[in-house]
Amino acid sequence: MSITVSQKDSVFLLSTNSTSYVFGVDDRGLLRHLYWGGRLPRAEDLEMPVLTEVSTNDPVLEITPEEFPVHGGLRYKEHCLKVMFADGTRELVYRYCGYDIRQTETGEELILHLRDEHYAFLIDLRYTVYPAYDLMERSVTVQNQSEEPVWIEKLHSAQFHIPYENLTFSNVHGHWGAEQQRFVQPVSYGKIVIENRRGISSHNHNPYFVLDRGATETTGQVYFGALRVSGNFSGVVEQTQYGETLVQMGLNDHDWLLELAPGERLEAPGILYGYSASGFETMSHHLHRFARERIMSAGLRPVLYNSWEATEFHVNSRDQIQLAHRAQELGAELFVLDDGWFGERHSTQNGLGDWYVNEGKFPNGLEELIDAVKSLGMKFGIWVEPEMVNPKAQLYQAHPDWIYHYDTRVTDTSRVQYVLNATRPEVREFIYTMLDNLLTRYDIDYIKWDANRPISQTGPQRDVWHKHIRTVYEVVESLKKKHPNVLFEACASGGGRIDYGILGIFDDFWTSDNTDAYDRLYIQDAYSRIYPIKAMRAWVTDCPNFLSGRVIPLKFRFHSAMMGSLGIGCNILKFTPEETELAKEMIRRYKQIRPIIQEGTFYRLENPSCERYFLYEYLKESEGVLFAFLPQSRVGHRGTTVRLRGLEEESVYTVTTEEGEITKSGGYLMRHGLALRLTGDYASTMIRFAKKE
Ligand code: GLA
C-alpha cells in the first residue's frame, strides 16, 4: 500500500520505497501540508498542528502550509487557483468532500474532492504514487457544474513546501543554439520566477524545479519536480517569512484567461516530483528510469542520417539518394529528409503550408528516394513544420484567416512565417489530414516535427497558449493510433520543446541546433539531469562547426554524439577515406553499446583533476561504458582518476581501454579508481568494462 489514510480519514500518507509525502484536512476543512522527505513508517505519528495566528498582520491562512492555496480570504501568498464567477465574485472558498483511492495501470491514485461552498464548482486534486521509482505525480482538474460560465484566471498544478530556508535552486537558461545552460542560484527572501510566455516551452528556461541543500551528485537532500507541459508555464520559488520555502508550477497566467462553460472541465498538466537524500544522481536515475519504462515508447532508437547541415534547403532526389547510399555504407539505419522537399521551399521565404512534393527536386516523386532508402535496408524519415505557414504559400493565400493575427495590425513574421491557429477546428483538421495523407501514401517511419518561431497575436482568446499545444498533442496521438510504428521527433528550432509534456507523445528530442561537440557536453550534461538519454538526439556534424567555427577531431565529435541517440549530419560525400573508415568503426561500436547507452543507468562522474575532464559512465547489468573528454590540455597536462559507480564490490571486471585490457574488482574501480591521462586538445576516449563470469 503506497497510500495510507489515518486519523478519522483526515491524514493522507503517500509513500514510495524511500520517500513520503503527507497532508491532511483539518477540522475546518482546510487542506494542510504536513511533510515531504524520507520515508515515514506510520500515518498515525502525524498530527495536525493547531492553527495559531502570529499577529493580525500574519493571518493563519498566510502562515499555514496549505496543500493547494486558492485565491481568496486573508491570503497574500502565491495561490494555485484563481477564478471569477459570473456574478463577479473573485474568491474561492472550498469544502473538502471526501476522497477516492484507485489502482491505475501506472500506480496507486488518490483523488481528493473539493467543492466551492456556494457555487457548483469542483476541484479534484490527484496524486499518483510510483513506489518503485520513488516518484509521485500531482495534477488538478476543475469543473464548472453551474449554469453559468466561470473564468479561470490562474491554474497551477501544485504547491510544494520544503521545510528549510537558504536552499539552492537550479534550472537552465539559454536561447536558440544555446539551450540547456545550467545555472545555480541561492534562494533567499523574495521570489525566483522561471517561465515561458512564447508558446514553445523551453529554449529559455525548462519547466522543472530542483531545490537542494548543499547537494553533490551523490550526497545531500534534493527536492525536485518536472511539469508535463510544452506551452506557456510558470514556476515560482519563494522563501517565506515563516521558515520554509514554497515552490509551485503550472500554466502561466500571463495573458491567460479561460472561460469554463457550464459542464466543462480543465485539467492542469501533471507534475512529476520526488525527493532524494543522496544527491542529484538519484534524482536523475529515478526520472530516467520512469521516463524509459513508463513514458517513452519501447525499443532502441536507430542511428540516423540527416542532411540538413550538409545540404540545407537544396535537397533533390539524386543527391539525397547518393547520400543515402553513403549513409548506409557507414552504418546508418534511418535516413531523414529535412526541410526543403515540399512546395516552393528553396529558402525560409516560401513553402510552409504547401505540403506537396516539389516536382523540380523530386521529378519521379518522393517514391524514388524512399524506394532507394528502403532497398538499402534503411528506414525513412521526413521533416515537417505543420503549425506554420509562409505568407507567400498557397495555403495562406487560400486561408488568410487561419493564422493568429489581428485584422487591424501588421501580422508578425519570424523566420518569414506565421503561426496557424491550430485551435480552430478546420486548421486542426488540415494538419491532421495532411500528415495522415503523408503517412498513408508514403512508407515513412519517422517524422521530425519542427516549430521555428514563438506564437504571438493570439486574438481575443486568452486560452490559446494552452489549447494550441494540446492540439499538437492530440493530433500526434491520433496519428499514432493510425500509424503506430512511426516515431516522432520533437524539434522547435533545436531544443525548444524538451519537456515531460511532449515526451511519450513524441519519441525523441532534437536537443539543440548547436551541434558543436564541445558545447554539446554542457548541453547534454544539463539535459541529463532531468531527461532520459534515449530521447536525446545527438549528431556528428562537419567542421568548422557552422555556429561556433570550431574545428574538433572526428573522434571527439563521435564520442560526444555517442552519449545520446546517435545521428550523423555531415556531408558524408566529402568524407576522406580515413574519415569514412573512422565513421564506420564508430557507428559499429555505437551499435554494440547502444543498449547500455539508451537503456542503461547514467552517471555524471566526479573529476578530481585540476584539468577539466568530463567523465560519463553508462551501466546496464554487467556491462558498462565510459566516455572521457579533455577539451583543452593546460599547463602540466595532468591526468585524472576515474572512479566508476554502480558496480558490484566483489565482482571482477574486465576493463578495455585503447591501450589494452586489465581486470580489477568492482570495489577497486569504484574507490581506488583508474588513472586516466589524455593529452592534446579535444582529446577523448571510450572505455568499456564488463563483469567477468
Ligand atoms: C530548425 C531545426 C533544424 C532544421 C531546420 C530546417 O532550425 O532545428 O534542425 O530542421 O529547422 O529549416
XYZ file of C-alpha atoms and ligand atoms in Angstrom:
705
model
C 0.000 0.000 0.000
C 1.535 3.262 -1.025
C -1.378 5.418 0.202
C -2.479 5.268 3.840
C -5.262 7.310 5.378
C -5.466 7.764 9.124
C -6.989 9.693 11.983
C -10.617 9.591 11.024
C -9.776 9.856 7.339
C -8.012 13.133 7.640
C -4.269 12.446 7.227
C -3.010 11.076 3.919
C 0.411 9.417 3.895
C 1.797 8.752 0.414
C 4.925 6.620 0.350
C 7.336 5.332 -2.242
C 10.156 2.913 -1.460
C 12.192 5.597 0.260
C 10.164 8.811 0.397
C 6.941 10.052 1.971
C 4.602 12.933 1.316
C 1.867 13.812 3.806
C -1.033 16.209 4.019
C -4.319 16.309 5.848
C -7.652 18.016 6.248
C -8.139 19.992 9.439
C -11.359 20.416 11.394
C -12.322 23.492 9.381
C -11.862 21.622 6.096
C -8.567 23.281 5.146
C -6.046 21.142 3.260
C -2.789 21.391 5.194
C 0.609 20.194 4.035
C 2.377 18.158 6.729
C 5.556 16.545 5.408
C 7.793 15.832 2.391
C 11.063 13.908 2.657
C 12.468 10.489 3.576
C 10.026 7.646 4.171
C 7.882 7.688 7.321
C 6.656 4.388 8.735
C 3.164 5.281 10.016
C 0.464 7.804 9.292
C -0.634 7.728 12.978
C 2.511 9.615 14.000
C 1.392 12.718 12.160
C -0.689 15.265 13.943
C -2.392 18.318 12.617
C -0.695 21.358 14.207
C -3.090 23.771 15.878
C -3.535 26.942 13.850
C -2.353 29.998 15.688
C -2.144 33.487 14.353
C 1.256 35.161 14.753
C -0.339 38.581 14.698
C -3.236 40.273 12.974
C -0.811 41.080 10.172
C 0.203 37.454 9.793
C -3.157 35.749 9.372
C -3.404 31.984 9.695
C -4.141 31.438 6.010
C -0.942 33.245 5.210
C 1.314 31.338 7.587
C -0.155 27.836 7.290
C 1.483 25.417 4.861
C -1.512 24.790 2.594
C -1.637 21.900 0.185
C -3.464 23.801 -2.544
C -3.812 27.512 -1.769
C -6.578 29.254 -3.705
C -7.130 32.952 -4.209
C -9.342 34.478 -1.564
C -9.564 35.360 2.082
C -6.647 36.753 4.020
C -4.142 35.071 1.706
C -1.436 37.117 0.031
C 0.982 34.335 -0.864
C 1.176 32.658 -4.250
C -2.011 30.741 -4.960
C -2.591 27.842 -7.344
C -6.110 28.676 -8.444
C -7.924 31.927 -9.079
C -11.405 32.104 -10.578
C -14.117 34.638 -11.247
C -17.749 33.588 -11.026
C -20.456 35.031 -13.270
C -21.716 37.377 -10.517
C -18.292 38.970 -10.132
C -17.185 37.051 -7.031
C -13.437 36.570 -7.283
C -12.841 34.400 -4.262
C -12.849 30.639 -3.842
C -13.911 29.053 -0.590
C -13.699 25.302 -0.848
C -15.086 22.490 1.267
C -13.491 19.084 1.479
C -15.977 16.466 0.209
C -14.062 13.186 0.522
C -11.629 11.090 -1.431
C -11.256 8.009 -3.627
C -8.318 5.673 -3.951
C -7.935 3.538 -7.015
C -5.373 1.335 -8.633
C -4.383 2.516 -12.093
C -2.086 0.892 -14.623
C 0.755 3.108 -13.501
C 0.349 3.269 -9.720
C -1.995 3.884 -6.845
C -4.007 7.077 -7.213
C -5.662 9.284 -4.615
C -8.278 11.792 -5.692
C -9.365 14.429 -3.232
C -12.674 16.116 -3.916
C -13.185 19.782 -3.061
C -16.192 21.939 -3.832
C -16.870 25.630 -3.506
C -19.173 26.234 -0.570
C -21.560 28.360 -2.638
C -21.014 27.683 -6.343
C -21.235 24.359 -8.189
C -17.511 24.419 -8.877
C -15.463 21.272 -8.230
C -11.747 20.825 -7.704
C -10.206 17.350 -7.837
C -6.641 17.028 -6.609
C -4.970 13.936 -7.995
C -1.933 12.154 -6.565
C -0.361 9.084 -8.142
C 2.358 7.186 -6.317
C 5.017 5.197 -8.204
C 6.732 3.374 -5.312
C 9.485 1.589 -7.228
C 10.560 4.793 -8.978
C 10.499 6.910 -5.787
C 8.306 9.364 -7.690
C 4.827 10.779 -7.301
C 2.690 12.841 -9.629
C 0.173 15.572 -8.863
C -2.365 17.322 -11.002
C -5.657 19.104 -10.612
C -8.932 19.146 -12.523
C -11.505 21.883 -12.118
C -15.070 21.510 -13.282
C -17.892 24.003 -13.680
C -21.160 22.313 -12.774
C -23.137 25.543 -12.596
C -25.449 27.032 -15.209
C -23.159 29.969 -15.874
C -19.606 30.340 -17.103
C -16.654 30.557 -14.717
C -13.411 32.288 -15.700
C -10.159 30.633 -14.714
C -7.582 33.357 -14.144
C -4.805 31.089 -12.900
C -4.207 27.358 -12.566
C -1.006 25.976 -11.165
C -0.753 22.204 -10.872
C 0.649 22.026 -7.366
C 2.269 23.812 -4.488
C 5.089 22.187 -2.524
C 6.518 23.079 0.859
C 10.120 22.473 1.753
C 10.778 22.900 5.467
C 14.103 24.739 5.059
C 15.448 28.148 4.191
C 18.531 29.069 2.166
C 18.140 26.324 -0.412
C 19.845 26.295 -3.792
C 17.730 26.451 -6.935
C 18.912 25.120 -10.269
C 17.443 25.162 -13.756
C 18.687 26.047 -17.221
C 18.720 29.260 -19.192
C 19.500 29.737 -22.857
C 18.294 30.666 -26.284
C 18.415 29.222 -29.793
C 21.679 27.333 -30.285
C 22.438 27.544 -26.567
C 19.722 25.613 -24.804
C 20.254 23.803 -21.509
C 22.780 26.137 -19.925
C 22.674 25.091 -16.291
C 22.513 27.793 -13.628
C 22.565 27.541 -9.868
C 21.140 30.263 -7.676
C 20.845 30.690 -3.908
C 17.291 31.091 -2.637
C 16.786 33.892 -0.181
C 13.894 36.174 0.730
C 11.779 37.201 -2.203
C 10.868 35.109 -5.224
C 12.540 33.380 -8.122
C 10.316 33.093 -11.180
C 11.010 30.953 -14.199
C 8.549 30.914 -17.036
C 7.849 30.801 -20.700
C 5.456 33.147 -22.488
C 6.220 32.178 -26.085
C 4.008 29.152 -26.580
C 7.090 26.949 -27.006
C 8.325 25.557 -23.704
C 11.995 25.515 -23.312
C 14.724 27.459 -25.101
C 14.947 29.892 -22.225
C 14.009 28.018 -19.068
C 12.810 24.499 -18.613
C 9.586 23.529 -16.804
C 11.115 21.893 -13.763
C 12.499 22.827 -10.355
C 15.426 21.419 -8.422
C 15.985 22.687 -4.878
C 18.827 21.289 -2.832
C 20.625 21.691 0.481
C 24.296 21.697 -0.433
C 23.868 18.568 -2.538
C 26.501 16.977 -4.753
C 25.988 14.246 -7.312
C 25.935 11.613 -4.574
C 25.156 13.385 -1.289
C 22.639 15.813 0.121
C 18.920 16.464 0.014
C 17.256 17.321 -3.287
C 13.590 18.212 -3.864
C 12.547 18.222 -7.492
C 9.538 18.350 -9.814
C 9.024 18.352 -13.599
C 5.897 19.771 -15.188
C 4.295 17.886 -18.054
C 3.695 20.819 -20.374
C 5.107 22.151 -23.652
C 3.347 25.512 -23.808
C 3.484 28.513 -21.513
C 4.371 27.616 -17.946
C 5.457 29.457 -14.870
C 7.126 28.385 -11.675
C 7.707 30.366 -8.509
C 10.091 29.635 -5.658
C 9.614 31.700 -2.527
C 11.407 31.687 0.772
C 8.697 32.862 3.127
C 8.850 34.889 6.311
C 7.899 31.781 8.255
C 10.876 29.454 7.869
C 10.044 27.451 4.787
C 10.407 27.517 1.015
C 7.424 27.268 -1.299
C 7.552 26.170 -4.882
C 4.739 25.892 -7.338
C 4.420 25.344 -11.055
C 1.718 25.209 -13.678
C 0.104 27.000 -16.614
C 1.389 30.540 -16.990
C -1.247 33.118 -16.068
C 0.472 35.707 -18.269
C -2.031 36.759 -20.985
C -4.265 33.957 -19.756
C -7.999 33.725 -19.159
C -10.002 30.612 -19.791
C -13.772 30.558 -19.866
C -15.145 27.342 -18.466
C -18.648 26.905 -19.875
C -21.313 25.085 -17.846
C -20.337 21.425 -17.611
C -16.748 21.970 -18.840
C -13.579 20.738 -17.136
C -9.994 21.881 -17.269
C -7.130 19.619 -16.342
C -3.841 21.161 -15.324
C -0.673 19.415 -16.519
C 0.705 16.811 -14.151
C 3.882 17.419 -12.211
C 6.241 14.521 -11.513
C 8.017 15.083 -8.218
C 10.417 13.413 -5.867
C 12.897 13.690 -3.045
C 16.448 12.369 -2.930
C 18.563 12.070 0.197
C 21.577 11.122 -1.907
C 22.147 13.962 -4.326
C 21.383 14.731 -7.950
C 22.366 11.332 -9.313
C 19.478 9.608 -7.541
C 17.087 12.269 -8.845
C 18.261 11.683 -12.425
C 18.108 7.909 -12.052
C 14.500 7.957 -10.862
C 13.366 10.322 -13.612
C 15.327 8.499 -16.333
C 14.029 5.085 -15.396
C 10.439 6.311 -15.072
C 10.689 8.060 -18.443
C 12.118 4.999 -20.157
C 9.820 2.438 -18.615
C 6.574 4.359 -18.136
C 6.547 7.291 -20.535
C 8.574 6.576 -23.660
C 7.845 4.158 -26.467
C 9.810 0.927 -26.262
C 12.718 -0.036 -28.480
C 16.206 1.183 -29.220
C 16.466 4.302 -31.330
C 18.013 3.884 -34.791
C 21.248 5.556 -35.879
C 20.045 8.287 -38.194
C 21.472 10.291 -41.023
C 20.065 13.790 -41.649
C 21.403 16.029 -44.403
C 20.202 19.394 -43.016
C 23.634 20.768 -42.161
C 25.113 19.288 -45.340
C 22.558 20.490 -47.901
C 20.172 22.836 -46.077
C 17.219 23.610 -48.401
C 18.991 22.334 -51.512
C 17.617 18.837 -51.481
C 16.872 16.784 -54.589
C 16.287 13.155 -55.378
C 19.657 12.489 -56.966
C 21.801 13.982 -54.177
C 19.688 12.516 -51.406
C 19.933 9.041 -52.976
C 23.696 9.455 -53.200
C 23.794 10.461 -49.550
C 21.561 7.536 -48.643
C 23.979 5.088 -50.271
C 26.893 6.564 -48.380
C 24.917 6.736 -45.106
C 24.069 3.056 -45.427
C 27.711 2.167 -46.076
C 28.646 3.949 -42.876
C 26.022 2.044 -40.916
C 23.066 4.466 -40.610
C 19.696 2.795 -40.104
C 17.339 5.717 -40.709
C 17.606 8.335 -43.445
C 15.846 11.616 -42.662
C 14.983 14.094 -45.412
C 14.922 17.509 -43.705
C 13.496 20.861 -44.799
C 13.161 21.827 -48.489
C 11.328 18.882 -50.120
C 7.881 20.472 -50.487
C 6.072 23.363 -52.204
C 8.280 26.232 -53.347
C 10.616 25.711 -50.398
C 14.028 26.904 -51.572
C 14.782 29.043 -48.531
C 12.884 30.297 -45.497
C 10.826 32.562 -47.801
C 8.162 30.170 -49.059
C 6.681 26.699 -48.961
C 5.494 26.172 -45.390
C 1.869 25.077 -45.619
C 2.171 23.683 -49.159
C 2.858 20.088 -48.276
C 3.111 18.624 -51.771
C 6.333 17.206 -53.144
C 8.348 19.698 -55.189
C 8.480 18.201 -58.679
C 11.593 20.081 -59.738
C 13.540 18.477 -56.888
C 11.819 15.106 -56.957
C 10.735 14.626 -60.634
C 9.870 10.975 -60.011
C 8.078 11.716 -56.785
C 9.224 11.022 -53.265
C 8.843 7.314 -54.018
C 12.124 7.269 -55.895
C 14.078 8.333 -52.803
C 12.007 6.250 -50.402
C 12.406 3.138 -52.576
C 16.159 3.699 -52.724
C 16.370 4.149 -48.946
C 14.239 1.071 -48.327
C 16.171 -1.049 -50.798
C 19.296 -0.131 -48.851
C 17.615 -1.600 -45.778
C 17.148 1.746 -44.005
C 14.085 3.361 -42.536
C 12.856 6.664 -43.956
C 12.073 9.872 -42.079
C 10.848 13.288 -43.156
C 10.781 16.849 -41.752
C 7.568 18.844 -41.369
C 6.595 22.081 -39.669
C 2.818 21.671 -39.551
C 1.878 24.595 -37.310
C 3.339 27.210 -39.661
C 2.722 28.918 -42.991
C 4.762 31.318 -45.115
C 2.949 34.482 -46.284
C 3.734 33.539 -49.905
C 2.433 29.983 -49.563
C -0.681 28.909 -51.428
C -2.194 27.808 -48.119
C -2.009 31.337 -46.764
C -3.389 32.816 -49.978
C -6.356 30.446 -49.706
C -6.905 30.859 -45.950
C -5.563 34.195 -44.692
C -7.834 33.877 -41.664
C -6.212 30.634 -40.454
C -3.321 32.346 -38.710
C -3.042 34.090 -35.339
C -3.442 37.769 -36.190
C -5.375 40.972 -35.625
C -7.201 42.428 -38.654
C -6.045 45.949 -37.854
C -2.375 45.119 -37.213
C 0.543 44.048 -39.350
C 0.964 40.339 -38.637
C 4.278 39.423 -37.009
C 6.618 37.304 -39.027
C 9.567 35.433 -37.632
C 11.727 33.285 -39.925
C 9.312 34.658 -42.568
C 6.422 32.641 -41.196
C 3.058 32.958 -39.500
C 1.636 30.573 -36.926
C -1.525 28.698 -37.844
C -4.301 28.976 -35.305
C -4.318 25.274 -34.500
C -7.175 25.748 -32.050
C -9.582 26.315 -34.999
C -11.242 23.012 -35.894
C -10.624 23.413 -39.646
C -6.911 24.121 -39.080
C -6.541 21.149 -36.784
C -8.289 19.020 -39.414
C -5.954 20.353 -42.110
C -2.856 19.487 -40.058
C -4.124 16.036 -39.180
C -5.227 15.203 -42.731
C -2.014 16.498 -44.276
C 0.082 14.259 -42.019
C -2.253 11.300 -42.268
C -2.103 11.514 -46.087
C 1.678 11.750 -45.992
C 1.974 8.706 -43.733
C -0.621 6.746 -45.694
C 0.744 7.467 -49.134
C 4.439 7.082 -48.360
C 6.359 4.450 -46.449
C 7.518 6.803 -43.678
C 8.928 5.606 -40.351
C 9.961 8.849 -38.688
C 8.591 12.377 -38.521
C 10.744 15.295 -37.416
C 8.110 17.843 -36.281
C 9.562 21.334 -36.111
C 8.225 24.675 -34.844
C 10.551 27.526 -35.640
C 9.009 30.600 -34.055
C 7.155 31.731 -30.971
C 3.412 32.380 -31.072
C 2.054 35.954 -30.992
C -1.108 37.990 -31.740
C -3.307 35.213 -30.411
C -6.575 37.105 -30.905
C -9.297 37.729 -28.352
C -8.999 34.260 -26.807
C -6.515 34.156 -23.942
C -6.523 30.397 -23.564
C -4.784 29.505 -26.838
C -1.393 29.279 -25.130
C -2.682 26.133 -23.569
C -5.075 24.952 -26.283
C -2.549 25.254 -29.121
C -0.139 22.748 -27.637
C -2.978 20.465 -26.544
C -3.990 20.338 -30.220
C -0.446 19.356 -31.212
C -0.517 16.545 -28.622
C -3.931 15.340 -29.759
C -3.039 15.358 -33.455
C 0.081 13.270 -32.828
C -1.805 10.921 -30.524
C -4.447 10.358 -33.235
C -1.788 9.865 -35.916
C -0.032 7.305 -33.741
C -3.222 5.339 -33.296
C -3.455 5.015 -37.050
C 0.294 4.718 -37.737
C 1.592 3.050 -34.566
C 5.108 2.311 -35.794
C 6.034 5.862 -36.729
C 8.442 7.630 -34.361
C 8.050 11.406 -33.835
C 10.939 13.727 -33.036
C 10.060 16.928 -31.150
C 12.058 19.812 -32.556
C 11.419 23.522 -32.081
C 14.369 25.405 -33.597
C 16.513 22.839 -31.825
C 15.654 22.136 -28.195
C 12.613 24.372 -27.814
C 10.293 21.553 -26.876
C 12.186 19.469 -24.355
C 9.775 18.727 -21.554
C 7.784 15.968 -19.870
C 4.592 17.189 -21.592
C 5.685 16.170 -25.057
C 7.752 13.128 -24.067
C 5.744 9.976 -24.561
C 3.558 11.608 -27.189
C 6.706 12.282 -29.202
C 9.572 9.793 -29.043
C 12.789 11.785 -29.392
C 14.001 15.316 -28.676
C 16.151 17.303 -31.066
C 18.391 18.572 -28.311
C 19.823 21.682 -29.949
C 20.765 23.119 -33.332
C 24.118 23.654 -31.667
C 25.982 20.565 -32.850
C 29.422 21.732 -31.725
C 30.727 18.648 -29.904
C 32.305 20.686 -27.083
C 29.262 22.932 -26.480
C 27.184 19.784 -26.537
C 28.987 18.397 -23.485
C 27.486 21.212 -21.393
C 24.091 20.962 -23.085
C 23.969 17.194 -22.657
C 25.156 17.291 -19.058
C 22.393 19.727 -18.073
C 19.811 17.840 -20.146
C 20.750 14.564 -18.436
C 19.845 15.874 -15.010
C 16.134 15.639 -15.800
C 15.606 13.951 -19.161
C 16.367 10.413 -20.365
C 19.389 9.660 -22.543
C 17.379 7.590 -25.024
C 15.381 10.661 -26.113
C 18.496 12.821 -26.582
C 19.264 13.064 -30.293
C 22.911 13.974 -30.885
C 24.576 14.341 -34.288
C 28.109 14.324 -35.572
C 28.413 17.284 -37.953
C 31.057 18.931 -40.126
C 33.845 21.258 -39.055
C 34.366 24.149 -38.827
C 31.072 23.992 -36.957
C 28.532 26.340 -38.578
C 27.785 28.003 -35.253
C 30.989 28.019 -33.233
C 33.514 27.930 -36.067
C 35.394 25.328 -34.016
C 37.373 22.525 -35.579
C 37.199 19.393 -33.475
C 38.609 15.956 -34.384
C 36.051 13.496 -35.746
C 36.730 11.050 -32.940
C 35.767 13.597 -30.244
C 32.707 14.580 -32.278
C 31.653 10.942 -32.409
C 32.240 10.325 -28.709
C 30.203 13.403 -27.805
C 27.291 12.312 -30.055
C 27.510 8.682 -28.916
C 26.465 9.912 -25.473
C 22.856 10.009 -26.734
C 20.862 8.599 -29.648
C 23.478 8.851 -32.369
C 22.912 10.686 -35.621
C 25.170 11.802 -38.464
C 24.659 15.217 -40.028
C 27.881 15.597 -42.052
C 28.265 15.986 -45.768
C 29.431 12.393 -45.948
C 30.038 12.624 -49.691
C 33.042 14.779 -48.814
C 34.490 12.382 -46.240
C 38.113 11.355 -46.837
C 38.816 7.588 -46.866
C 40.209 7.933 -43.296
C 37.075 9.754 -42.113
C 34.890 7.111 -43.767
C 36.750 4.322 -42.004
C 36.624 6.065 -38.644
C 32.907 6.809 -39.011
C 32.182 3.175 -39.923
C 34.126 1.968 -36.925
C 32.462 4.414 -34.509
C 28.959 3.544 -35.732
C 29.796 -0.152 -35.450
C 30.938 0.373 -31.850
C 27.900 2.502 -31.065
C 25.588 -0.290 -32.159
C 27.409 -2.633 -29.769
C 26.993 -0.304 -26.810
C 23.600 1.131 -27.794
C 21.517 -0.813 -25.231
C 23.897 0.347 -22.479
C 23.696 3.974 -23.630
C 19.990 4.185 -24.342
C 18.674 1.888 -21.620
C 21.428 1.847 -19.019
C 21.952 3.854 -15.856
C 23.801 7.107 -16.455
C 26.392 8.620 -14.097
C 27.996 12.053 -14.197
C 31.301 11.094 -12.598
C 33.379 13.308 -10.380
C 36.562 14.689 -11.926
C 39.163 15.059 -9.181
C 41.770 16.600 -11.501
C 42.615 20.291 -11.841
C 42.282 19.721 -15.597
C 38.672 19.985 -16.874
C 37.883 16.366 -17.708
C 34.281 15.416 -18.497
C 33.595 11.838 -17.335
C 30.366 9.951 -18.034
C 29.524 6.349 -17.256
C 26.684 4.158 -18.525
C 25.921 0.834 -16.870
C 23.455 -1.866 -17.839
C 23.504 -5.048 -15.783
C 27.026 -6.436 -16.073
C 28.315 -4.144 -18.821
C 29.323 -0.533 -18.908
C 30.841 2.247 -20.996
C 32.794 5.312 -20.005
C 33.353 8.415 -22.125
C 36.148 10.751 -21.089
C 36.759 14.134 -22.703
C 39.528 16.659 -22.241
C 38.642 19.654 -24.440
C 41.819 21.532 -23.612
C 45.143 20.489 -22.085
C 46.550 23.140 -19.802
C 49.892 23.638 -18.132
C 51.051 20.343 -16.714
C 48.747 18.110 -18.690
C 47.567 16.373 -15.553
C 45.674 13.153 -15.656
C 42.577 12.321 -13.665
C 41.190 9.402 -11.690
C 38.023 7.731 -12.862
C 36.021 6.264 -10.002
C 33.245 4.207 -11.519
C 29.860 3.836 -9.860
C 27.170 1.210 -9.512
C 29.461 -1.854 -9.795
C 29.351 -4.964 -7.632
C 32.016 -4.718 -4.921
C 33.321 -8.254 -5.095
C 32.900 -8.941 -8.784
C 35.824 -8.767 -11.143
C 35.549 -6.604 -14.240
C 37.481 -6.620 -17.483
C 38.274 -3.042 -18.434
C 39.075 -2.430 -22.099
C 40.861 0.821 -22.876
C 42.588 1.973 -26.047
C 45.799 0.580 -24.537
C 44.502 -2.896 -23.770
C 42.716 -4.929 -21.154
C 43.009 -5.063 -17.375
C 40.995 -6.843 -14.702
C 40.026 -5.205 -11.425
C 37.416 -5.704 -8.750
C 34.307 -3.528 -8.642
C 35.399 -2.214 -5.230
C 38.791 -1.150 -6.648
C 37.250 0.536 -9.673
C 34.761 2.417 -7.508
C 37.088 3.527 -4.702
C 40.690 3.471 -5.850
C 39.694 4.197 -9.435
C 41.532 4.110 -12.735
C 44.255 6.540 -13.635
C 43.481 8.243 -16.940
C 45.524 10.779 -18.820
C 44.511 12.402 -22.070
C 46.801 14.776 -23.907
C 46.352 17.432 -26.533
C 43.234 19.448 -27.207
C 39.853 17.843 -27.890
C 41.108 14.526 -26.602
C 38.563 11.832 -25.864
C 38.359 8.138 -25.216
C 35.820 5.406 -24.750
C 36.437 2.666 -22.192
C 34.321 -0.454 -21.883
C 34.010 -2.706 -18.881
C 32.197 -5.957 -18.270
C 31.771 -8.260 -15.309
C 33.721 -11.487 -15.648
C 31.569 -14.591 -15.382
C 15.215 24.108 -37.459
C 15.714 22.780 -36.931
C 16.831 22.265 -37.793
C 16.370 22.142 -39.227
C 15.824 23.469 -39.712
C 15.163 23.329 -41.071
O 16.170 25.092 -37.294
O 16.088 22.894 -35.604
O 17.309 21.030 -37.326
O 15.415 21.125 -39.318
O 14.839 23.990 -38.824
O 14.660 24.526 -41.547
